[in-house]
XYZ file of C-alpha atoms in Angstrom:
273
model
C -244.813 110.511 69.425
C -246.291 109.602 72.798
C -249.383 107.445 72.748
C -252.384 108.967 74.518
C -255.579 107.355 75.840
C -258.451 107.482 73.375
C -260.637 110.589 73.666
C -264.285 110.131 74.729
C -265.723 110.157 71.197
C -263.470 107.251 70.215
C -263.951 105.324 73.461
C -267.695 105.508 72.826
C -267.250 103.333 69.719
C -266.458 100.229 71.788
C -269.232 97.890 72.890
C -267.292 97.051 76.057
C -266.145 100.147 78.016
C -263.500 98.033 79.755
C -261.924 97.245 76.394
C -261.848 100.909 75.420
C -260.166 101.895 78.683
C -256.901 100.205 77.757
C -256.693 101.604 74.242
C -254.412 104.389 73.084
C -253.443 106.292 69.950
C -250.336 108.283 69.070
C -251.610 109.569 65.727
C -253.307 112.985 65.845
C -256.664 112.998 64.097
C -258.195 115.736 61.967
C -261.496 117.283 63.069
C -264.323 114.769 63.015
C -267.246 113.318 64.905
C -268.753 110.065 66.089
C -271.718 109.068 63.905
C -274.706 107.149 65.221
C -277.276 105.283 63.176
C -280.154 107.412 61.927
C -282.082 104.197 61.310
C -281.924 102.704 64.813
C -282.225 103.795 68.426
C -279.175 103.460 70.652
C -276.473 105.476 72.343
C -273.397 103.774 70.912
C -272.003 105.459 67.774
C -271.375 103.239 64.762
C -268.093 104.860 63.660
C -266.025 108.044 63.674
C -265.938 110.211 60.527
C -263.563 113.010 59.581
C -265.154 116.335 58.663
C -262.959 116.756 55.585
C -261.063 114.538 53.138
C -258.514 112.193 54.669
C -254.983 113.628 54.894
C -252.330 111.873 52.854
C -250.569 109.064 54.734
C -252.957 109.022 57.683
C -254.672 105.746 56.737
C -251.411 103.782 56.874
C -250.394 105.342 60.192
C -253.714 104.435 61.745
C -253.595 100.945 60.249
C -250.199 100.441 61.897
C -251.721 101.402 65.269
C -254.747 99.147 64.979
C -253.422 96.535 67.419
C -253.053 99.212 70.096
C -256.043 101.401 69.306
C -258.563 98.725 68.325
C -259.738 101.081 65.567
C -259.694 99.946 61.946
C -259.377 102.819 59.433
C -261.534 103.025 56.318
C -261.417 105.383 53.376
C -265.056 106.310 52.888
C -266.618 107.458 49.637
C -269.992 109.163 49.332
C -272.857 108.450 46.976
C -272.410 112.034 45.750
C -269.314 114.027 46.679
C -271.313 117.253 46.370
C -273.892 116.124 48.905
C -273.299 118.050 52.172
C -274.626 115.056 54.146
C -271.950 112.805 52.620
C -274.348 109.862 52.333
C -274.451 107.264 53.722
C -271.710 108.079 56.228
C -272.419 111.627 57.343
C -276.170 110.990 57.339
C -275.858 107.862 59.502
C -277.579 105.582 56.976
C -276.235 102.463 58.665
C -277.807 99.667 60.698
C -275.248 98.169 63.091
C -277.952 96.664 65.286
C -279.275 94.634 62.381
C -276.037 92.776 61.741
C -275.121 89.400 63.197
C -271.657 88.185 64.243
C -269.358 87.352 61.295
C -267.989 84.424 63.300
C -271.430 82.804 63.175
C -271.167 82.210 59.417
C -269.184 79.675 57.388
C -267.728 81.512 54.370
C -267.489 78.362 52.245
C -271.152 77.544 52.889
C -272.206 81.114 52.099
C -270.345 81.147 48.792
C -271.739 77.756 47.819
C -275.312 78.870 48.531
C -274.897 82.180 46.695
C -273.378 80.420 43.691
C -276.355 78.077 43.438
C -278.795 80.957 43.856
C -277.276 82.954 40.995
C -276.347 80.381 38.372
C -278.332 78.496 35.788
C -277.295 75.242 34.179
C -275.864 75.723 31.630
C -274.797 79.340 32.112
C -272.366 80.750 29.539
C -271.452 83.619 31.839
C -270.004 81.240 34.459
C -268.451 78.627 32.156
C -266.498 76.370 32.542
C -268.368 75.856 35.814
C -271.921 74.611 35.949
C -274.576 75.001 38.582
C -272.581 72.900 41.060
C -270.349 75.029 43.274
C -266.711 74.406 42.218
C -265.382 74.910 45.746
C -262.932 77.368 47.252
C -259.891 78.434 45.278
C -256.575 76.996 46.515
C -254.688 79.168 48.995
C -251.583 80.693 47.351
C -248.269 79.366 48.616
C -246.600 82.772 48.720
C -247.510 86.429 48.719
C -246.353 89.910 49.584
C -246.587 91.881 52.807
C -250.320 92.522 53.409
C -249.706 95.708 55.387
C -247.328 97.235 52.842
C -249.672 96.436 49.961
C -252.665 97.828 51.852
C -250.772 101.042 52.586
C -249.860 101.367 48.923
C -253.445 100.898 47.783
C -254.685 103.464 50.302
C -252.184 106.014 49.001
C -253.172 105.286 45.390
C -256.877 105.496 46.213
C -256.522 108.865 47.901
C -254.481 110.186 44.994
C -257.317 109.281 42.617
C -260.210 110.195 44.939
C -259.105 113.139 47.033
C -262.585 113.689 48.425
C -262.644 110.430 50.415
C -263.010 110.853 54.148
C -261.487 108.879 56.974
C -263.575 106.513 59.052
C -262.614 104.650 62.230
C -264.444 101.562 63.466
C -263.911 99.657 66.714
C -263.272 96.231 65.195
C -260.779 93.431 65.718
C -260.124 93.168 61.980
C -260.937 95.041 58.820
C -263.514 92.523 57.631
C -265.541 92.964 60.810
C -265.509 96.754 60.496
C -268.167 96.589 57.780
C -270.639 94.785 60.033
C -269.754 96.779 63.166
C -270.341 100.042 61.289
C -273.657 98.728 59.986
C -272.822 99.289 56.313
C -275.583 97.928 54.083
C -274.085 98.474 50.633
C -274.999 94.934 49.471
C -278.562 95.277 50.822
C -280.095 94.085 47.543
C -277.990 90.937 47.837
C -277.957 90.225 51.581
C -279.462 92.210 54.424
C -276.810 90.977 56.866
C -273.398 92.474 56.170
C -271.902 90.006 58.661
C -272.205 87.444 55.856
C -270.053 89.665 53.644
C -267.618 90.107 56.531
C -267.393 86.347 57.037
C -266.223 85.845 53.446
C -263.778 88.724 53.816
C -262.338 87.082 56.928
C -261.549 84.051 54.811
C -259.915 86.201 52.144
C -257.873 87.988 54.804
C -256.527 84.632 55.936
C -256.083 83.027 52.511
C -255.069 85.910 50.256
C -253.781 88.542 52.683
C -256.723 90.782 51.778
C -257.355 94.005 53.676
C -260.435 96.238 53.657
C -259.318 99.691 52.507
C -262.121 101.628 50.802
C -265.919 101.562 51.175
C -268.555 103.519 49.283
C -272.351 103.566 49.246
C -272.414 100.131 47.573
C -268.773 99.613 46.657
C -265.873 97.877 48.348
C -262.142 97.927 47.652
C -259.673 95.410 49.058
C -255.908 95.150 48.868
C -254.629 91.648 48.102
C -251.183 90.436 49.111
C -251.358 87.040 47.367
C -253.391 87.310 44.154
C -253.635 84.407 41.691
C -250.633 84.133 39.386
C -252.057 81.899 36.634
C -255.304 81.887 34.677
C -256.393 78.583 36.213
C -255.872 79.968 39.711
C -257.650 83.188 38.754
C -260.626 81.288 37.341
C -261.153 79.588 40.702
C -260.934 82.953 42.480
C -263.309 84.462 39.921
C -265.905 81.866 40.894
C -265.684 83.094 44.492
C -266.029 86.682 43.300
C -269.116 85.820 41.256
C -270.748 84.114 44.226
C -269.825 87.058 46.456
C -270.825 89.813 44.020
C -272.398 88.604 40.746
C -272.804 92.197 39.538
C -269.039 92.263 38.954
C -269.657 89.849 36.087
C -273.278 90.517 35.147
C -272.731 94.270 34.833
C -268.951 94.307 34.522
C -266.598 91.926 32.753
C -268.275 88.851 31.268
C -267.917 85.897 30.889
C -266.176 84.549 33.967
C -263.058 83.555 32.011
C -262.567 87.151 30.841
C -263.128 88.422 34.375
C -260.511 85.962 35.626
C -257.887 87.384 33.270
C -258.040 90.677 35.162
C -257.347 88.971 38.483
C -253.950 87.540 37.534
C -251.360 89.419 39.594
C -253.885 92.096 40.593
C -253.256 93.396 44.127
C -256.658 95.071 44.445
C -260.167 93.649 44.251
C -263.134 95.949 43.708
C -266.818 95.071 44.164
C -270.054 96.844 43.352
C -273.596 95.767 44.217
C -276.497 97.176 42.195
């Protein structure tokens, strides 16, 4: 299929009009609209949202065109599927202007600070680690194809949640899409989603992670190189706890039990209360 220049509603997503001018897309999109923040003033839309649930296979086709289009696809879930506003996406409950640049943050420093903020010494939930940050998990030596695994997770997610809509964000990488769109799902944890994006950048590089699904306060990643042993998984679990302690506090506890679920798992899910 011939690639066509981006239509005006997609060009409007780019901060730099010159960058948008050279972009193209060969994948036909379903009906949708550009969504601007209802919380902030400004002419630039935060993202594009489909009017109806995402068609099967479209996420992977758009992901494959990201380098040419500059648009990262997201599968977006609503707080309540029966809500006609499809919050927070359809209602524009996002704050892109309030987010900093993910590149301005050191993911290792963020995780270390969050770990210290959310652990006590001793803390049975985070044993065998104490209050001192244990450091980043080792980078796996091998892994699968990040794109293939991301496509597979997107297909599985849509099969289980057929109501999810398609979002498009003008971002250089999936991690940055969360900050560019102004998503504030972890608002009770950090009011700057660029900090979340900075950690995700590191996971993209180290574990072949890809941002696939986003809800009101939930996040789903595909993972090409998950831990393969319990010791490796325990180190990754420490990063997860620092990143999203609710996964352990209100999910699987203690940390050692949480780690068991990470061994060989090609998807990581997070939820902030």
